[in-house]
Coordinates of C-alpha atoms in Angstrom, one line a residue:
M2 CA 0.0 0.0 0.0
N3 CA 1.4 3.4 -1.0
T4 CA 0.6 5.8 1.8
I5 CA 1.4 8.9 -0.1
L6 CA -1.1 8.0 -2.9
W7 CA -3.8 7.4 -0.3
L8 CA -3.1 10.7 1.4
K9 CA -3.2 12.5 -2.0
A10 CA -6.5 10.8 -2.9
F11 CA -8.2 11.8 0.3
H12 CA -6.8 15.3 0.2
V13 CA -8.3 15.7 -3.3
I14 CA -11.6 14.0 -2.4
F15 CA -12.2 16.3 0.5
M16 CA -11.0 19.4 -1.5
V17 CA -13.5 18.6 -4.2
A18 CA -16.3 18.2 -1.7
W19 CA -15.4 21.5 0.1
F20 CA -15.2 23.4 -3.2
A21 CA -18.5 22.0 -4.4
G22 CA -20.1 23.7 -1.4
I23 CA -18.1 26.8 -1.4
F24 CA -19.0 27.4 -5.1
Y25 CA -22.7 26.8 -4.4
L26 CA -23.1 28.8 -1.2
P27 CA -22.6 32.3 -2.7
R28 CA -25.2 31.3 -5.4
L29 CA -27.6 30.8 -2.6
F30 CA -26.6 34.2 -1.2
V31 CA -27.3 35.7 -4.7
N32 CA -30.8 34.3 -4.7
H33 CA -31.4 35.4 -1.1
A34 CA -30.2 38.9 -1.7
E35 CA -32.4 39.3 -4.7
S36 CA -35.6 37.7 -3.2
D37 CA -38.6 39.5 -1.8
N38 CA -40.6 36.4 -1.1
K39 CA -40.6 35.6 2.6
D40 CA -41.2 31.8 2.1
V41 CA -38.3 31.7 -0.4
I42 CA -36.1 33.6 2.0
E43 CA -36.8 31.3 4.9
Q44 CA -36.1 28.3 2.7
L45 CA -32.8 29.8 1.6
K46 CA -31.8 30.5 5.2
G47 CA -32.1 26.8 6.0
M48 CA -30.3 25.8 2.8
E49 CA -27.4 28.2 3.5
K50 CA -27.0 27.0 7.1
R51 CA -27.1 23.3 6.3
L52 CA -24.7 23.7 3.4
L53 CA -22.1 25.7 5.3
Y54 CA -22.2 23.4 8.2
F55 CA -22.0 20.4 5.9
I56 CA -18.9 21.5 4.0
T57 CA -17.0 22.8 7.0
P58 CA -15.6 19.4 8.0
F59 CA -14.5 18.9 4.4
A60 CA -12.4 22.1 4.7
F61 CA -10.7 20.7 7.8
L62 CA -10.2 17.3 6.3
T63 CA -8.6 18.8 3.2
L64 CA -6.3 20.7 5.5
A65 CA -5.5 17.7 7.6
F66 CA -4.6 15.5 4.7
G67 CA -2.6 18.3 3.1
L68 CA -0.6 18.7 6.3
A69 CA -0.1 14.9 6.5
L70 CA 1.3 15.1 2.9
I71 CA 3.7 17.8 3.9
H72 CA 4.8 15.8 7.0
F73 CA 5.2 12.7 4.9
Y74 CA 7.4 14.5 2.3
G75 CA 9.5 16.1 5.1
K76 CA 11.1 19.4 6.0
E77 CA 13.7 19.6 3.3
W78 CA 11.0 19.1 0.6
F79 CA 8.7 21.7 2.3
V80 CA 11.5 24.3 2.4
A81 CA 12.4 23.7 -1.3
A82 CA 8.8 23.6 -2.6
K83 CA 8.3 27.3 -3.2
W84 CA 5.0 26.7 -5.1
L85 CA 3.6 25.1 -2.0
H86 CA 4.2 28.2 0.0
I87 CA 2.0 30.2 -2.4
K88 CA -0.6 27.4 -2.4
L89 CA -0.7 27.5 1.4
T90 CA -1.1 31.2 1.4
L91 CA -4.1 30.8 -0.9
V92 CA -5.5 28.0 1.3
I93 CA -5.2 30.4 4.3
G94 CA -7.2 32.9 2.3
L95 CA -9.8 30.3 1.5
F96 CA -10.2 29.5 5.2
I97 CA -10.7 33.3 5.8
Y98 CA -13.2 33.3 3.0
H99 CA -15.0 30.3 4.5
G100 CA -15.0 32.0 7.9
Y101 CA -16.5 35.1 6.3
C102 CA -19.3 33.0 4.9
F103 CA -20.3 32.4 8.6
V104 CA -20.5 36.1 9.1
L105 CA -22.6 36.5 5.9
L106 CA -24.8 33.6 7.0
K107 CA -25.5 35.3 10.3
K108 CA -26.4 38.6 8.6
F109 CA -28.8 36.8 6.3
R110 CA -30.3 34.8 9.2
E111 CA -30.9 38.1 11.1
D112 CA -32.2 39.8 7.9
R113 CA -29.4 42.3 8.1
N114 CA -27.8 41.8 4.6
T115 CA -27.1 45.0 2.8
R116 CA -25.2 43.6 -0.1
S117 CA -26.6 43.1 -3.6
G118 CA -26.8 40.0 -5.7
R119 CA -24.0 41.5 -7.9
F120 CA -21.7 41.5 -4.8
Y121 CA -22.3 37.8 -4.2
R122 CA -21.8 37.0 -7.9
L123 CA -18.3 38.6 -7.6
F124 CA -17.8 37.1 -4.2
N125 CA -18.4 33.7 -5.8
E126 CA -15.4 34.2 -8.2
I127 CA -12.9 34.3 -5.4
P128 CA -12.7 30.5 -4.7
V129 CA -12.9 29.8 -8.5
I130 CA -9.8 31.9 -9.1
A131 CA -8.0 30.5 -6.1
L132 CA -8.8 26.9 -7.2
F133 CA -7.3 27.6 -10.7
I134 CA -4.1 28.9 -9.2
I135 CA -3.9 26.1 -6.6
I136 CA -4.3 23.4 -9.3
I137 CA -1.7 25.0 -11.5
L138 CA 0.7 25.3 -8.6
A139 CA 0.1 21.7 -7.4
Y140 CA 0.4 20.0 -10.8
V141 CA 2.7 22.3 -12.8
K142 CA 4.9 23.3 -9.9
P143 CA 6.2 26.4 -11.7
M144 CA 8.8 27.2 -9.1

């Protein structure tokens, strides 16, 4: 059994699950910000909460398996892998993004959202761009 391949597989599995949710959640926020229908708004509140709480463990499992990979490869590799330092910076940014989604969720839950659907459409692009860069860094290793 090749441990590193299993670590990589689980890292990618949980990353895909996390990103599926983090791509969809802002779309729910768009619908919520643009809706005037109280029944729809209440349904969206439930969907947003369930989705965010569902994907949060995937974020931490992605991180855990990523850190396990770093540990498995060792300190020398980590120091030399400059691409990984950029990737980790982006991952930290994604965790901040994810945390900010909890702030937004609370604002929506309390009917205190002041942002437009356009804001949430743009907000939705952040993880997309981060994912493109992360994939290129991880597979191409340009540095």
